[in-house]
């Protein structure tokens, strides 16, 4: 081993070390601890009784919990699809803006993050409730006679999730579209492709890694979100995030909460594996 | 966090007191090794009624805003002993500290009745030394016979109350009288009713409408309750523990299942918001003071409990938090206008004691968790 590589390794360790240590101590250990709860029993006041068993897993597979898991996936997927439909054109348009306007547009995309998420969600209840701003406006304009039940529906939950996580869809797609060489588009036009064909066969495939990343960025937190279903769903739609939260904070059943959380983690790991396959495949194609 | 004596702030404090989770984040959930040790509670210690309290110092754990801010000064002036207070957001949080094993450093804790019961069964509480708490005689007789601790053997009730229907008297044609008025509302009120979302209270309207106990663990009865609650869900605006009174103020909701004190936060804004306990009856909850077995200064701890039962000190709670206190002499100090303004304060101890006392269900509490999930996910 030469001194140069040894020096590089030392530098690498020095740069990576603190981050790795932090992740190991404050992320990996607590997660493993919580995962270990899944095979134990609940204590009377919360906490754990160390009696080994797999009861929590059979309970998590009961129809009620299965249906909550399925409906959470459907809700999160709907939010992701809508965020993609809105977010892709926005990201594409921003990437095509002149340099100066691009940074302004990007700041506008992230501005909502400057306000607390809970407050923004709560503001939606003011907007959507039967006595709220939107209903007042519609009635005032004479467009409707009966006030609409917009709030406390599954639609309101999906809308809230889209609103909250849309920037997480826009940013990665923007990054992948902005990175594209414009000459690729010109080349496809020179070779006789229409603008649509050029988009579908050149731009879209090359931006897919950004699309997949954006979808995961939206889907993952949507699945675990419990504030939006509670505030905009009125507690009538339960998502798996609510179940996990309630097991820990209301039911004092940590082992079962940990088991439900484990199901979500496994589902997410599968998604991440999928993402890495997709992005590898398309970045290889790009290089070819 | 700054403390102000506004109803809204109290609301936050009390929301936690009911034992439900907080929206905004993370209650500290320390690991705790609470086992299932059943048993009769601990032996009483020998205490010295003439101990020099100026050498004693205690730590009190209470919900935020649930006693006067200058309580430590009052305590030192009255007894010579010093005190520190710490706050807990939920019953679960203080239970985790008290059952973690080892000395928690807490001498006096405020917990709900069913939690006091569980702490006593775990042998963690000092029996109440009535000779050191002469103000026990200020309590209503009804408050000494609560089911979780008959005779106040190990806990002293601090506040008590019930659950009923909070409603807009100007928006309903007839005042509600039955739990069925919210379970199966008049079609005119469809989608304008809310229910509580925390397990035992989510079940309460169905329990009482069907004539069951609030502490039932019978699977057949729970199945009947589930049927009724799933049916009721179709008529609901939503489940809401924290903001139902705001929905009543805005008119989004016209009736809400409500804790009595919380309905008052609505009444404070709009006098047309009224509270009623349905004819089928309801629950009776109590928040209590307990003295820990591990306390090293139990004389001062009991002196503190005694001071909290002083009429002026105890009346502070009703005047500032709008909760009923089980203290006859304190209630006498509450201004009549306040009782007029907040009808839930204008109840007799007999009316309250008709409510059925909530007790800890141990492992069977899982049945209520599953019921809640089944209903809300239906």
Short mmCIF file of N, CA and C in Angstrom, two decimals, chain B residues 41-191:
data_model
loop_
_atom_site.label_atom_id
_atom_site.label_comp_id
_atom_site.label_asym_id
_atom_site.label_seq_id
_atom_site.Cartn_x
_atom_site.Cartn_y
_atom_site.Cartn_z
N UNK B 41 -50.74 -3.33 47.69
CA UNK B 41 -50.23 -2.04 48.07
C UNK B 41 -49.25 -2.19 49.21
N UNK B 42 -48.65 -1.07 49.58
CA UNK B 42 -47.54 -1.12 50.51
C UNK B 42 -48.00 -0.89 51.95
N UNK B 43 -47.14 -1.30 52.90
CA UNK B 43 -47.36 -1.02 54.32
C UNK B 43 -47.14 0.47 54.58
N UNK B 44 -47.88 1.02 55.53
CA UNK B 44 -47.68 2.43 55.86
C UNK B 44 -46.36 2.60 56.61
N UNK B 45 -45.66 3.72 56.31
CA UNK B 45 -44.43 4.03 57.03
C UNK B 45 -44.78 4.72 58.35
N UNK B 46 -43.80 4.72 59.28
CA UNK B 46 -43.98 5.52 60.49
C UNK B 46 -43.63 6.96 60.17
N UNK B 47 -44.54 7.85 60.38
CA UNK B 47 -44.26 9.24 60.09
C UNK B 47 -44.41 10.06 61.36
N UNK B 48 -43.62 11.14 61.41
CA UNK B 48 -43.58 11.97 62.60
C UNK B 48 -44.39 13.24 62.35
N UNK B 49 -45.52 13.34 63.02
CA UNK B 49 -46.41 14.47 62.78
C UNK B 49 -45.77 15.80 63.18
N UNK B 50 -44.76 15.75 64.05
CA UNK B 50 -44.15 17.01 64.50
C UNK B 50 -42.79 17.23 63.85
N UNK B 51 -42.54 16.57 62.71
CA UNK B 51 -41.24 16.72 62.04
C UNK B 51 -41.00 18.18 61.65
N UNK B 52 -39.72 18.58 61.61
CA UNK B 52 -39.38 19.95 61.22
C UNK B 52 -39.41 20.05 59.70
N UNK B 53 -40.50 20.62 59.16
CA UNK B 53 -40.68 20.63 57.71
C UNK B 53 -39.69 21.56 57.01
N UNK B 54 -39.11 22.52 57.74
CA UNK B 54 -38.20 23.46 57.07
C UNK B 54 -36.95 22.75 56.58
N UNK B 55 -36.70 21.52 57.08
CA UNK B 55 -35.53 20.77 56.60
C UNK B 55 -35.92 19.84 55.45
N UNK B 56 -37.21 19.86 55.09
CA UNK B 56 -37.66 18.92 54.07
C UNK B 56 -37.87 19.61 52.73
N UNK B 57 -37.73 18.80 51.68
CA UNK B 57 -37.86 19.34 50.33
C UNK B 57 -38.50 18.27 49.45
N UNK B 58 -39.49 18.66 48.65
CA UNK B 58 -40.17 17.65 47.82
C UNK B 58 -40.20 18.08 46.35
N UNK B 59 -40.41 17.07 45.50
CA UNK B 59 -40.59 17.32 44.06
C UNK B 59 -41.99 16.83 43.68
N UNK B 60 -42.72 17.70 43.00
CA UNK B 60 -44.10 17.38 42.63
C UNK B 60 -44.19 17.32 41.11
N UNK B 61 -44.79 16.26 40.58
CA UNK B 61 -44.98 16.18 39.13
C UNK B 61 -46.46 16.36 38.80
N UNK B 62 -46.75 17.36 37.97
CA UNK B 62 -48.15 17.68 37.65
C UNK B 62 -48.25 18.07 36.18
N UNK B 63 -49.49 18.09 35.67
CA UNK B 63 -49.70 18.59 34.32
C UNK B 63 -49.46 20.09 34.29
N UNK B 64 -49.01 20.58 33.15
CA UNK B 64 -48.74 22.00 33.00
C UNK B 64 -50.01 22.81 33.26
N UNK B 65 -49.87 23.86 34.08
CA UNK B 65 -50.99 24.76 34.29
C UNK B 65 -52.10 24.23 35.16
N UNK B 66 -51.85 23.11 35.85
CA UNK B 66 -52.93 22.47 36.62
C UNK B 66 -52.94 22.92 38.08
N UNK B 67 -51.94 23.77 38.48
CA UNK B 67 -51.98 24.40 39.80
C UNK B 67 -51.39 25.80 39.65
N UNK B 68 -51.55 26.63 40.67
CA UNK B 68 -51.11 28.02 40.55
C UNK B 68 -49.60 28.10 40.33
N UNK B 69 -49.17 29.11 39.59
CA UNK B 69 -47.75 29.25 39.27
C UNK B 69 -46.89 29.50 40.51
N UNK B 70 -47.48 30.15 41.52
CA UNK B 70 -46.67 30.49 42.69
C UNK B 70 -46.88 29.48 43.82
N UNK B 71 -47.21 28.24 43.45
CA UNK B 71 -47.57 27.26 44.46
C UNK B 71 -46.40 26.96 45.40
N UNK B 72 -45.16 27.00 44.87
CA UNK B 72 -43.99 26.71 45.71
C UNK B 72 -43.85 27.76 46.81
N UNK B 73 -44.08 29.04 46.44
CA UNK B 73 -43.99 30.11 47.43
C UNK B 73 -45.08 29.92 48.49
N UNK B 74 -46.29 29.60 48.01
CA UNK B 74 -47.38 29.38 48.97
C UNK B 74 -47.04 28.26 49.93
N UNK B 75 -46.43 27.20 49.37
CA UNK B 75 -46.12 26.02 50.18
C UNK B 75 -45.07 26.35 51.23
N UNK B 76 -44.03 27.10 50.78
CA UNK B 76 -42.97 27.45 51.73
C UNK B 76 -43.51 28.36 52.83
N UNK B 77 -44.36 29.30 52.43
CA UNK B 77 -44.92 30.21 53.42
C UNK B 77 -45.78 29.45 54.43
N UNK B 78 -46.52 28.45 53.94
CA UNK B 78 -47.45 27.74 54.82
C UNK B 78 -46.76 26.72 55.71
N UNK B 79 -45.68 26.08 55.20
CA UNK B 79 -45.12 24.95 55.94
C UNK B 79 -43.64 25.10 56.25
N UNK B 80 -42.93 25.98 55.55
CA UNK B 80 -41.49 26.08 55.73
C UNK B 80 -40.70 25.14 54.83
N UNK B 81 -41.38 24.15 54.25
CA UNK B 81 -40.67 23.20 53.39
C UNK B 81 -40.52 23.79 51.99
N UNK B 82 -39.52 23.30 51.26
CA UNK B 82 -39.34 23.78 49.90
C UNK B 82 -39.85 22.73 48.92
N UNK B 83 -40.25 23.19 47.74
CA UNK B 83 -40.70 22.23 46.73
C UNK B 83 -40.23 22.66 45.34
N UNK B 84 -40.05 21.64 44.52
CA UNK B 84 -39.74 21.84 43.10
C UNK B 84 -40.88 21.21 42.34
N UNK B 85 -41.27 21.79 41.19
CA UNK B 85 -42.27 21.06 40.42
C UNK B 85 -41.73 20.70 39.04
N UNK B 86 -42.14 19.53 38.58
CA UNK B 86 -41.82 19.12 37.22
C UNK B 86 -43.16 18.87 36.53
N UNK B 87 -43.13 18.84 35.21
CA UNK B 87 -44.38 18.67 34.48
C UNK B 87 -44.37 17.40 33.66
N UNK B 88 -45.53 16.77 33.57
CA UNK B 88 -45.66 15.67 32.62
C UNK B 88 -46.82 16.00 31.68
N UNK B 89 -46.72 15.49 30.45
CA UNK B 89 -47.74 15.80 29.45
C UNK B 89 -48.87 14.78 29.48
N UNK B 90 -48.57 13.57 29.89
CA UNK B 90 -49.59 12.52 29.88
C UNK B 90 -49.41 11.63 31.11
N UNK B 91 -50.46 10.89 31.45
CA UNK B 91 -50.35 9.86 32.48
C UNK B 91 -49.24 8.88 32.14
N UNK B 92 -49.19 8.49 30.87
CA UNK B 92 -48.21 7.49 30.44
C UNK B 92 -46.79 7.95 30.75
N UNK B 93 -46.57 9.26 30.54
CA UNK B 93 -45.22 9.78 30.72
C UNK B 93 -44.78 9.68 32.18
N UNK B 94 -45.66 10.08 33.10
CA UNK B 94 -45.25 10.04 34.51
C UNK B 94 -45.22 8.58 35.00
N UNK B 95 -46.11 7.75 34.46
CA UNK B 95 -46.09 6.33 34.83
C UNK B 95 -44.75 5.70 34.45
N UNK B 96 -44.24 6.07 33.27
CA UNK B 96 -42.96 5.52 32.83
C UNK B 96 -41.86 5.88 33.82
N UNK B 97 -41.88 7.14 34.31
CA UNK B 97 -40.86 7.55 35.28
C UNK B 97 -41.01 6.78 36.59
N UNK B 98 -42.27 6.65 37.03
CA UNK B 98 -42.49 6.10 38.36
C UNK B 98 -42.28 4.59 38.40
N UNK B 99 -42.44 3.93 37.26
CA UNK B 99 -42.35 2.47 37.27
C UNK B 99 -41.03 1.99 36.68
N UNK B 100 -40.10 2.92 36.39
CA UNK B 100 -38.85 2.51 35.75
C UNK B 100 -37.94 1.74 36.71
N UNK B 101 -38.29 1.76 37.98
CA UNK B 101 -37.43 1.07 38.95
C UNK B 101 -36.43 2.08 39.48
N UNK B 102 -36.08 1.97 40.76
CA UNK B 102 -35.19 2.96 41.34
C UNK B 102 -35.99 4.17 41.78
N UNK B 103 -35.31 5.11 42.43
CA UNK B 103 -36.00 6.29 42.95
C UNK B 103 -36.19 7.29 41.82
N UNK B 104 -37.45 7.65 41.58
CA UNK B 104 -37.74 8.59 40.50
C UNK B 104 -37.42 10.02 40.92
N UNK B 105 -37.22 10.24 42.22
CA UNK B 105 -37.00 11.59 42.72
C UNK B 105 -38.30 12.36 42.90
N UNK B 106 -39.42 11.74 42.55
CA UNK B 106 -40.71 12.41 42.67
C UNK B 106 -41.37 12.01 43.99
N UNK B 107 -41.85 12.99 44.73
CA UNK B 107 -42.49 12.72 46.02
C UNK B 107 -44.00 12.66 45.90
N UNK B 108 -44.55 13.62 45.14
CA UNK B 108 -46.00 13.67 44.95
C UNK B 108 -46.27 13.71 43.45
N UNK B 109 -47.18 12.87 42.97
CA UNK B 109 -47.52 12.88 41.55
C UNK B 109 -49.01 13.06 41.38
N UNK B 110 -49.39 13.77 40.32
CA UNK B 110 -50.79 13.90 39.94
C UNK B 110 -51.05 12.91 38.81
N UNK B 111 -51.94 11.95 39.05
CA UNK B 111 -52.29 10.97 38.01
C UNK B 111 -53.79 10.73 38.05
N UNK B 112 -54.35 10.24 36.95
CA UNK B 112 -55.77 9.91 36.94
C UNK B 112 -56.04 8.69 37.80
N UNK B 113 -57.29 8.57 38.27
CA UNK B 113 -57.64 7.55 39.25
C UNK B 113 -57.21 6.13 38.90
N UNK B 114 -57.49 5.72 37.65
CA UNK B 114 -57.16 4.34 37.30
C UNK B 114 -55.66 4.09 37.31
N UNK B 115 -54.87 5.17 37.14
CA UNK B 115 -53.42 5.02 37.19
C UNK B 115 -52.94 4.93 38.63
N UNK B 116 -53.61 5.69 39.51
CA UNK B 116 -53.30 5.58 40.93
C UNK B 116 -53.53 4.14 41.39
N UNK B 117 -54.64 3.56 40.91
CA UNK B 117 -54.97 2.18 41.24
C UNK B 117 -53.84 1.24 40.80
N UNK B 118 -53.37 1.42 39.59
CA UNK B 118 -52.31 0.55 39.07
C UNK B 118 -51.01 0.74 39.84
N UNK B 119 -50.69 2.01 40.18
CA UNK B 119 -49.47 2.27 40.95
C UNK B 119 -49.54 1.59 42.31
N UNK B 120 -50.72 1.65 42.92
CA UNK B 120 -50.86 1.02 44.23
C UNK B 120 -50.71 -0.49 44.12
N UNK B 121 -51.29 -1.07 43.08
CA UNK B 121 -51.17 -2.52 42.91
C UNK B 121 -49.72 -2.92 42.72
N UNK B 122 -48.91 -2.01 42.19
CA UNK B 122 -47.49 -2.30 42.01
C UNK B 122 -46.70 -2.02 43.29
N UNK B 123 -47.39 -1.60 44.35
CA UNK B 123 -46.72 -1.39 45.63
C UNK B 123 -45.88 -0.13 45.68
N UNK B 124 -46.18 0.85 44.84
CA UNK B 124 -45.32 2.04 44.74
C UNK B 124 -45.82 3.22 45.57
N UNK B 125 -47.01 3.09 46.18
CA UNK B 125 -47.59 4.25 46.86
C UNK B 125 -47.57 4.11 48.37
N UNK B 126 -47.39 5.26 49.02
CA UNK B 126 -47.52 5.33 50.47
C UNK B 126 -49.01 5.50 50.79
N UNK B 127 -49.53 4.67 51.70
CA UNK B 127 -50.94 4.89 52.07
C UNK B 127 -51.12 6.31 52.60
N UNK B 128 -52.31 6.87 52.38
CA UNK B 128 -52.57 8.24 52.84
C UNK B 128 -52.65 8.24 54.38
N UNK B 129 -51.85 9.07 55.02
CA UNK B 129 -51.90 9.22 56.47
C UNK B 129 -52.92 10.31 56.79
N UNK B 130 -54.12 9.89 57.14
CA UNK B 130 -55.20 10.86 57.31
C UNK B 130 -54.87 11.88 58.40
N UNK B 131 -54.08 11.48 59.40
CA UNK B 131 -53.76 12.41 60.48
C UNK B 131 -52.89 13.57 59.99
N UNK B 132 -52.15 13.34 58.89
CA UNK B 132 -51.32 14.42 58.34
C UNK B 132 -52.06 15.24 57.30
N UNK B 133 -53.25 14.80 56.94
CA UNK B 133 -54.03 15.52 55.93
C UNK B 133 -55.41 15.85 56.49
N UNK B 134 -55.44 16.72 57.52
CA UNK B 134 -56.73 17.02 58.16
C UNK B 134 -57.76 17.59 57.18
N UNK B 135 -57.29 18.23 56.09
CA UNK B 135 -58.23 18.82 55.14
C UNK B 135 -59.01 17.79 54.33
N UNK B 136 -58.70 16.50 54.54
CA UNK B 136 -59.51 15.46 53.87
C UNK B 136 -60.98 15.64 54.20
N UNK B 137 -61.25 16.22 55.36
CA UNK B 137 -62.66 16.41 55.75
C UNK B 137 -63.35 17.46 54.88
N UNK B 138 -62.56 18.24 54.09
CA UNK B 138 -63.19 19.20 53.18
C UNK B 138 -63.84 18.50 51.98
N UNK B 139 -63.44 17.25 51.72
CA UNK B 139 -63.94 16.55 50.54
C UNK B 139 -65.42 16.19 50.71
N UNK B 140 -66.12 16.20 49.59
CA UNK B 140 -67.48 15.67 49.60
C UNK B 140 -67.44 14.18 49.96
N UNK B 141 -68.41 13.70 50.72
CA UNK B 141 -68.42 12.26 51.07
C UNK B 141 -68.38 11.38 49.81
N UNK B 142 -69.05 11.83 48.75
CA UNK B 142 -69.08 11.05 47.51
C UNK B 142 -67.67 10.85 46.94
N UNK B 143 -66.78 11.83 47.22
CA UNK B 143 -65.44 11.77 46.64
C UNK B 143 -64.53 10.82 47.40
N UNK B 144 -65.04 10.26 48.50
CA UNK B 144 -64.23 9.31 49.23
C UNK B 144 -64.60 7.87 48.89
N UNK B 145 -65.56 7.72 47.98
CA UNK B 145 -66.06 6.37 47.66
C UNK B 145 -65.92 6.06 46.17
N UNK B 146 -64.88 6.57 45.54
CA UNK B 146 -64.71 6.34 44.11
C UNK B 146 -64.14 4.94 43.88
N UNK B 147 -64.61 4.29 42.83
CA UNK B 147 -64.38 2.85 42.68
C UNK B 147 -62.91 2.45 42.58
N UNK B 148 -62.08 3.31 42.00
CA UNK B 148 -60.67 2.92 41.87
C UNK B 148 -59.96 2.92 43.21
N UNK B 149 -60.51 3.62 44.21
CA UNK B 149 -59.87 3.70 45.53
C UNK B 149 -60.90 4.08 46.59
N UNK B 150 -61.71 3.13 47.00
CA UNK B 150 -62.75 3.43 47.99
C UNK B 150 -62.11 3.73 49.33
N UNK B 151 -62.49 4.86 49.93
CA UNK B 151 -61.94 5.24 51.23
C UNK B 151 -60.65 6.04 51.13
N UNK B 152 -60.26 6.43 49.92
CA UNK B 152 -59.03 7.21 49.73
C UNK B 152 -57.85 6.60 50.48
N UNK B 153 -57.64 5.31 50.27
CA UNK B 153 -56.56 4.62 50.98
C UNK B 153 -55.19 5.09 50.51
N UNK B 154 -55.06 5.36 49.22
CA UNK B 154 -53.73 5.70 48.70
C UNK B 154 -53.74 6.87 47.72
N UNK B 155 -54.91 7.49 47.54
CA UNK B 155 -54.95 8.64 46.62
C UNK B 155 -55.97 9.65 47.13
N UNK B 156 -55.73 10.91 46.78
CA UNK B 156 -56.66 11.98 47.17
C UNK B 156 -57.16 12.65 45.89
N UNK B 157 -58.47 12.67 45.66
CA UNK B 157 -58.97 13.26 44.42
C UNK B 157 -58.73 14.76 44.38
N UNK B 158 -58.32 15.24 43.20
CA UNK B 158 -57.98 16.65 43.01
C UNK B 158 -59.04 17.35 42.16
N UNK B 159 -59.41 16.68 41.07
CA UNK B 159 -60.51 17.19 40.24
C UNK B 159 -61.35 15.99 39.84
N UNK B 160 -62.59 16.24 39.46
CA UNK B 160 -63.39 15.16 38.94
C UNK B 160 -64.38 15.70 37.92
N UNK B 161 -64.89 14.82 37.11
CA UNK B 161 -65.81 15.30 36.09
C UNK B 161 -66.35 14.13 35.28
N UNK B 162 -67.04 14.47 34.21
CA UNK B 162 -67.71 13.43 33.46
C UNK B 162 -67.68 13.77 31.97
N UNK B 163 -68.30 12.90 31.19
CA UNK B 163 -68.34 13.06 29.75
C UNK B 163 -69.80 13.17 29.33
N UNK B 164 -70.10 14.07 28.43
CA UNK B 164 -71.48 14.24 28.01
C UNK B 164 -71.55 14.76 26.59
N UNK B 165 -72.62 15.46 26.31
CA UNK B 165 -72.79 16.02 24.97
C UNK B 165 -72.71 17.54 25.07
N UNK B 166 -71.82 18.10 24.26
CA UNK B 166 -71.66 19.55 24.16
C UNK B 166 -72.42 19.95 22.90
N UNK B 167 -73.31 20.93 22.98
CA UNK B 167 -74.14 21.19 21.80
C UNK B 167 -74.45 22.67 21.65
N UNK B 168 -74.84 23.04 20.43
CA UNK B 168 -75.24 24.41 20.13
C UNK B 168 -76.75 24.51 20.32
N UNK B 169 -77.15 25.12 21.43
CA UNK B 169 -78.58 25.16 21.74
C UNK B 169 -79.35 25.94 20.67
N UNK B 170 -78.66 26.84 19.96
CA UNK B 170 -79.37 27.63 18.94
C UNK B 170 -79.46 26.91 17.60
N UNK B 171 -78.73 25.82 17.44
CA UNK B 171 -78.73 25.13 16.15
C UNK B 171 -79.42 23.76 16.19
N UNK B 172 -79.82 23.30 17.38
CA UNK B 172 -80.60 22.06 17.45
C UNK B 172 -82.01 22.42 17.89
N UNK B 173 -82.98 21.72 17.32
CA UNK B 173 -84.36 22.09 17.65
C UNK B 173 -84.73 21.61 19.05
N UNK B 174 -84.14 20.46 19.47
CA UNK B 174 -84.38 19.99 20.83
C UNK B 174 -83.05 19.64 21.46
N UNK B 175 -82.91 19.97 22.74
CA UNK B 175 -81.66 19.65 23.43
C UNK B 175 -81.49 18.13 23.49
N UNK B 176 -80.28 17.62 23.24
CA UNK B 176 -80.06 16.18 23.32
C UNK B 176 -80.26 15.68 24.75
N UNK B 177 -80.79 14.47 24.88
CA UNK B 177 -80.99 13.88 26.20
C UNK B 177 -80.42 12.48 26.27
N UNK B 178 -80.06 11.92 25.11
CA UNK B 178 -79.65 10.52 25.07
C UNK B 178 -78.39 10.38 24.23
N UNK B 179 -77.60 9.35 24.55
CA UNK B 179 -76.42 9.08 23.74
C UNK B 179 -76.84 8.76 22.31
N UNK B 180 -78.07 8.23 22.14
CA UNK B 180 -78.52 7.92 20.78
C UNK B 180 -78.68 9.17 19.93
N UNK B 181 -78.78 10.34 20.58
CA UNK B 181 -78.88 11.58 19.81
C UNK B 181 -77.61 11.86 19.01
N UNK B 182 -76.47 11.32 19.49
CA UNK B 182 -75.27 11.49 18.65
C UNK B 182 -74.90 10.20 17.91
N UNK B 183 -75.34 9.05 18.44
CA UNK B 183 -75.02 7.79 17.74
C UNK B 183 -75.88 7.63 16.49
N UNK B 184 -77.12 8.09 16.59
CA UNK B 184 -78.04 7.95 15.46
C UNK B 184 -78.80 9.26 15.33
N UNK B 185 -78.11 10.31 14.87
CA UNK B 185 -78.69 11.65 14.95
C UNK B 185 -79.86 11.85 13.98
N UNK B 186 -80.69 12.80 14.32
CA UNK B 186 -81.74 13.26 13.43
C UNK B 186 -81.09 13.59 12.08
N UNK B 187 -81.74 13.20 10.95
CA UNK B 187 -81.13 13.42 9.64
C UNK B 187 -80.67 14.87 9.42
N UNK B 188 -81.35 15.81 10.09
CA UNK B 188 -80.96 17.21 9.92
C UNK B 188 -79.54 17.47 10.41
N UNK B 189 -79.04 16.62 11.34
CA UNK B 189 -77.72 16.84 11.93
C UNK B 189 -76.69 15.86 11.39
N UNK B 190 -77.06 15.14 10.36
CA UNK B 190 -76.14 14.19 9.75
C UNK B 190 -74.86 14.91 9.32
N UNK B 191 -73.71 14.34 9.70
CA UNK B 191 -72.43 14.97 9.33
C UNK B 191 -72.13 16.22 10.15
#
